[in-house]
Short mmCIF file of C-alpha atoms in Angstrom, two decimals:
data_model
loop_
_atom_site.label_atom_id
_atom_site.label_comp_id
_atom_site.label_asym_id
_atom_site.label_seq_id
_atom_site.Cartn_x
_atom_site.Cartn_y
_atom_site.Cartn_z
CA GLY A 1 3.95 -6.05 6.13
CA GLN A 2 1.98 -9.20 6.62
CA ASN A 3 2.45 -12.80 5.55
CA ILE A 4 -0.44 -15.23 5.53
CA ASP A 5 0.15 -18.88 4.67
CA GLN A 6 -2.32 -21.65 3.97
CA PRO A 7 -2.02 -24.89 2.01
CA THR A 8 -2.81 -24.71 -1.68
CA GLU A 9 -5.04 -27.75 -1.94
CA MET A 10 -6.59 -30.48 0.19
CA THR A 11 -8.63 -33.51 -0.82
CA ALA A 12 -11.06 -35.41 1.38
CA THR A 13 -13.95 -37.80 0.98
CA GLU A 14 -17.60 -37.08 1.56
CA GLY A 15 -18.53 -37.41 5.24
CA ALA A 16 -14.96 -36.92 6.45
CA ILE A 17 -13.38 -34.05 8.38
CA VAL A 18 -10.83 -31.62 6.97
CA GLN A 19 -8.74 -29.07 8.84
CA ILE A 20 -7.35 -26.07 6.96
CA ASN A 21 -4.49 -24.32 8.71
CA CYS A 22 -3.58 -20.67 8.42
CA THR A 23 -0.48 -19.05 9.88
CA TYR A 24 0.12 -15.34 9.86
CA GLN A 25 2.83 -12.85 10.69
CA THR A 26 1.37 -9.38 11.05
CA SER A 27 2.14 -5.97 12.44
CA GLY A 28 -0.44 -6.27 15.21
CA PHE A 29 -3.68 -8.22 15.05
CA ASN A 30 -7.32 -7.19 15.07
CA GLY A 31 -9.26 -10.20 13.87
CA LEU A 32 -9.15 -13.15 11.50
CA PHE A 33 -11.84 -14.11 9.01
CA TRP A 34 -12.57 -17.26 7.05
CA TYR A 35 -14.42 -17.01 3.76
CA GLN A 36 -15.67 -19.64 1.35
CA GLN A 37 -15.49 -19.03 -2.38
CA HIS A 38 -16.97 -21.27 -5.04
CA ALA A 39 -15.43 -21.06 -8.49
CA GLY A 40 -16.50 -17.90 -10.31
CA GLU A 41 -18.45 -16.57 -7.35
CA ALA A 42 -17.94 -13.97 -4.63
CA PRO A 43 -16.45 -14.92 -1.26
CA THR A 44 -19.01 -15.51 1.49
CA PHE A 45 -18.37 -15.15 5.21
CA LEU A 46 -17.88 -18.27 7.32
CA SER A 47 -16.35 -17.24 10.64
CA TYR A 48 -14.59 -14.54 12.62
CA ASN A 49 -12.10 -14.90 15.49
CA VAL A 50 -10.57 -12.08 17.49
CA LEU A 51 -10.05 -13.82 20.82
CA ASP A 52 -8.21 -17.11 21.41
CA GLY A 53 -10.30 -20.24 21.27
CA LEU A 54 -12.81 -22.14 19.22
CA GLU A 55 -15.86 -20.71 17.49
CA GLU A 56 -18.39 -23.33 16.39
CA LYS A 57 -21.10 -22.79 13.83
CA GLY A 58 -22.84 -25.91 12.65
CA ARG A 59 -20.50 -28.11 10.61
CA PHE A 60 -17.83 -25.40 10.55
CA SER A 61 -15.54 -24.42 13.44
CA SER A 62 -12.66 -21.99 13.58
CA PHE A 63 -9.85 -21.81 16.10
CA LEU A 64 -7.43 -19.02 16.89
CA SER A 65 -4.17 -18.83 18.84
CA ARG A 66 -2.88 -15.26 18.78
CA SER A 67 0.38 -16.11 20.56
CA LYS A 68 1.20 -18.65 17.82
CA GLY A 69 -0.15 -16.63 14.91
CA TYR A 70 -2.26 -19.62 13.97
CA SER A 71 -5.81 -20.42 13.02
CA TYR A 72 -7.61 -23.38 11.55
CA LEU A 73 -10.96 -23.96 9.93
CA LEU A 74 -12.53 -27.36 10.60
CA LEU A 75 -15.09 -28.70 8.20
CA LYS A 76 -17.03 -31.69 9.51
CA GLU A 77 -19.33 -34.15 7.75
CA LEU A 78 -18.06 -33.00 4.39
CA GLN A 79 -20.57 -32.65 1.57
CA MET A 80 -19.92 -32.36 -2.15
CA LYS A 81 -21.08 -28.73 -2.04
CA ASP A 82 -18.18 -27.96 0.32
CA SER A 83 -15.79 -28.24 -2.65
CA ALA A 84 -14.57 -24.66 -2.82
CA SER A 85 -11.66 -22.37 -2.01
CA TYR A 86 -11.32 -21.31 1.63
CA LEU A 87 -9.74 -17.95 2.29
CA CYS A 88 -8.04 -16.85 5.51
CA ALA A 89 -7.91 -13.07 6.02
CA VAL A 90 -6.27 -11.02 8.76
CA ARG A 91 -6.91 -7.49 9.90
CA ALA A 92 -3.89 -5.76 11.40
CA SER A 93 -4.37 -3.56 14.44
CA ASP A 94 -2.40 -0.63 13.07
CA SER A 95 -4.76 -0.12 10.15
CA TRP A 96 -8.35 -1.21 10.68
CA GLY A 97 -9.28 -0.71 7.07
CA LYS A 98 -6.65 -3.04 5.66
CA LEU A 99 -7.56 -6.69 5.25
CA GLN A 100 -5.01 -9.12 3.90
CA PHE A 101 -5.95 -12.47 2.43
CA GLY A 102 -4.03 -15.69 2.08
CA ALA A 103 -3.91 -17.26 -1.39
CA GLY A 104 -6.71 -19.67 -0.46
CA THR A 105 -6.97 -23.43 0.03
CA GLN A 106 -8.82 -25.39 -2.64
CA VAL A 107 -10.77 -28.21 -0.97
CA VAL A 108 -11.83 -31.05 -3.22
CA VAL A 109 -14.47 -33.39 -1.84
CA THR A 110 -14.63 -36.79 -3.52
CA PRO A 111 -17.49 -39.31 -3.37
CA GLU B 1 -32.52 -7.41 -0.14
CA ALA B 2 -29.14 -6.42 1.31
CA GLN B 3 -26.56 -6.45 -1.43
CA VAL B 4 -23.43 -5.07 -3.03
CA THR B 5 -23.90 -4.42 -6.75
CA GLN B 6 -21.05 -4.14 -9.23
CA ASN B 7 -21.29 -3.14 -12.87
CA PRO B 8 -20.38 -4.26 -15.38
CA ARG B 9 -19.96 -7.98 -14.65
CA TYR B 10 -17.76 -8.50 -17.69
CA LEU B 11 -15.68 -5.99 -19.61
CA ILE B 12 -13.21 -6.28 -22.46
CA THR B 13 -11.30 -3.13 -23.28
CA VAL B 14 -8.09 -1.94 -24.91
CA THR B 15 -4.95 -0.49 -23.41
CA GLY B 16 -5.28 3.16 -22.46
CA LYS B 17 -9.05 3.52 -22.69
CA LYS B 18 -10.33 4.93 -19.40
CA LEU B 19 -12.96 2.87 -17.62
CA THR B 20 -14.99 2.92 -14.43
CA VAL B 21 -16.35 -0.04 -12.51
CA THR B 22 -19.23 0.97 -10.29
CA CYS B 23 -20.02 -0.41 -6.84
CA SER B 24 -23.10 0.34 -4.81
CA GLN B 25 -24.33 -1.01 -1.47
CA ASN B 26 -27.75 -0.64 0.18
CA MET B 27 -26.77 -1.54 3.76
CA ASN B 28 -25.71 1.94 4.89
CA HIS B 29 -22.19 0.61 5.50
CA GLU B 30 -19.42 3.05 6.35
CA TYR B 31 -16.63 0.86 5.02
CA MET B 32 -16.08 -0.13 1.38
CA SER B 33 -13.14 -1.74 -0.34
CA TRP B 34 -11.89 -2.93 -3.72
CA TYR B 35 -9.92 -6.13 -4.34
CA ARG B 36 -8.44 -7.86 -7.32
CA GLN B 37 -8.09 -11.62 -7.51
CA ASP B 38 -5.48 -13.38 -9.61
CA PRO B 39 -4.66 -17.10 -9.77
CA GLY B 40 -2.21 -18.15 -7.07
CA LEU B 41 -2.21 -14.70 -5.46
CA GLY B 42 -5.57 -14.62 -3.76
CA LEU B 43 -7.44 -11.41 -3.05
CA ARG B 44 -5.33 -8.28 -2.89
CA GLN B 45 -6.70 -5.01 -1.60
CA ILE B 46 -6.53 -2.04 -3.98
CA TYR B 47 -8.18 0.81 -2.07
CA TYR B 48 -10.55 1.13 0.82
CA SER B 49 -12.77 3.82 2.28
CA MET B 50 -13.67 4.24 5.93
CA ASN B 51 -16.45 6.75 5.17
CA VAL B 52 -17.53 9.48 2.77
CA GLU B 53 -14.54 11.45 1.44
CA VAL B 54 -12.10 9.16 3.30
CA THR B 55 -10.07 6.80 1.13
CA ASP B 56 -6.75 5.03 1.59
CA LYS B 57 -4.41 2.78 -0.32
CA GLY B 58 -4.39 -0.97 0.03
CA ASP B 59 -1.54 -3.19 -1.07
CA VAL B 60 -1.79 -2.72 -4.85
CA PRO B 61 -3.09 0.81 -5.58
CA GLU B 62 -0.89 1.63 -8.58
CA GLY B 63 -2.87 2.35 -11.73
CA TYR B 64 -6.19 2.78 -9.91
CA LYS B 65 -8.23 5.65 -8.50
CA VAL B 66 -11.30 5.70 -6.30
CA SER B 67 -13.74 8.25 -4.96
CA ARG B 68 -16.31 8.21 -2.17
CA LYS B 69 -18.66 11.14 -2.68
CA GLU B 70 -21.70 9.29 -1.36
CA LYS B 71 -21.95 6.62 1.30
CA ARG B 72 -23.50 4.02 -0.97
CA ASN B 73 -21.15 4.32 -3.97
CA PHE B 74 -17.47 3.53 -4.37
CA PRO B 75 -16.39 3.50 -8.03
CA LEU B 76 -13.05 2.11 -9.19
CA ILE B 77 -11.41 4.10 -11.98
CA LEU B 78 -8.70 2.90 -14.33
CA GLU B 79 -7.43 6.03 -16.07
CA SER B 80 -5.18 4.18 -18.52
CA PRO B 81 -5.72 0.42 -18.26
CA SER B 82 -2.87 -1.92 -19.09
CA PRO B 83 -2.85 -5.68 -19.75
CA ASN B 84 -1.47 -6.39 -16.25
CA GLN B 85 -4.75 -5.07 -14.87
CA THR B 86 -6.60 -7.98 -16.43
CA SER B 87 -8.16 -9.58 -13.39
CA LEU B 88 -11.29 -10.41 -11.43
CA TYR B 89 -12.35 -7.44 -9.30
CA PHE B 90 -14.50 -7.51 -6.18
CA CYS B 91 -16.08 -4.70 -4.25
CA ALA B 92 -16.98 -5.25 -0.59
CA SER B 93 -18.65 -3.33 2.21
CA SER B 94 -19.07 -3.69 5.95
CA ALA B 95 -20.22 -1.89 9.03
CA GLN B 96 -17.37 -0.42 11.04
CA TYR B 97 -17.29 -1.70 14.57
CA ARG B 98 -14.10 -1.54 16.53
CA ARG B 99 -14.63 -3.08 19.94
CA ASP B 100 -12.55 -6.21 19.66
CA SER B 101 -14.49 -8.57 21.88
CA ASP B 102 -17.87 -7.58 20.48
CA SER B 103 -16.99 -7.14 16.84
CA GLY B 104 -18.37 -10.54 15.92
CA THR B 105 -20.45 -10.47 12.82
CA LYS B 106 -20.64 -6.68 12.75
CA ASN B 107 -17.39 -6.54 10.78
CA ILE B 108 -18.33 -9.04 8.08
CA GLN B 109 -17.43 -7.88 4.61
CA TYR B 110 -20.12 -8.49 2.02
CA PHE B 111 -18.83 -8.92 -1.51
CA GLY B 112 -20.29 -8.00 -4.84
CA ALA B 113 -20.57 -10.63 -7.58
CA GLY B 114 -17.32 -9.55 -9.24
CA THR B 115 -16.24 -7.86 -12.45
CA ARG B 116 -14.11 -9.81 -14.87
CA LEU B 117 -11.92 -7.34 -16.75
CA SER B 118 -9.76 -8.11 -19.77
CA VAL B 119 -7.40 -5.43 -21.10
CA LEU B 120 -6.07 -6.18 -24.56
#
């Protein structure tokens, strides 16, 4: 089985930086995704990591360390619209079709 | 416009009355999947399909059925719904690209808008 852990909630002020950590224990590894989900809406793709290192995309960056079973999503220059739930999801190598999600981290951006 | 379409968006039903939630995608994706989302539990995978006539169980398949007769459609069937199936359901699809270092955005899952189901 797989276990994916991320903090339940984080609060930060507008313009600040927030780092959301995700740790996983899986039977093999074949990629990690980060999704953003606003309340009542569908998840939307933010980033994908399959190799170790940092992937940067505008204000959002994602890092992966496969040896440590660890990833983080970095949100810079926070805006009010970034208030949302951020979902970490892992694909195991032994079953490409299975994707397991963490419970999500609710980020609250305050003025 | 590329999209995943689920219907209905909202459904209230009673215990034991069979229902089907439809899912259709127009991106010619091989892979489709169903998830349910409950507070504090996140998204949990119900069933997925790697291609036409190929389906497999996710983590919470009990009480659900699926079929994949055509590439674009992947309906979710609840033969005898029960109150513990009250949830928010999402359908998703993606291309299926397996080369690890090049997978990149080819493996993104695109989600439908969701179906909020209440079983009384």
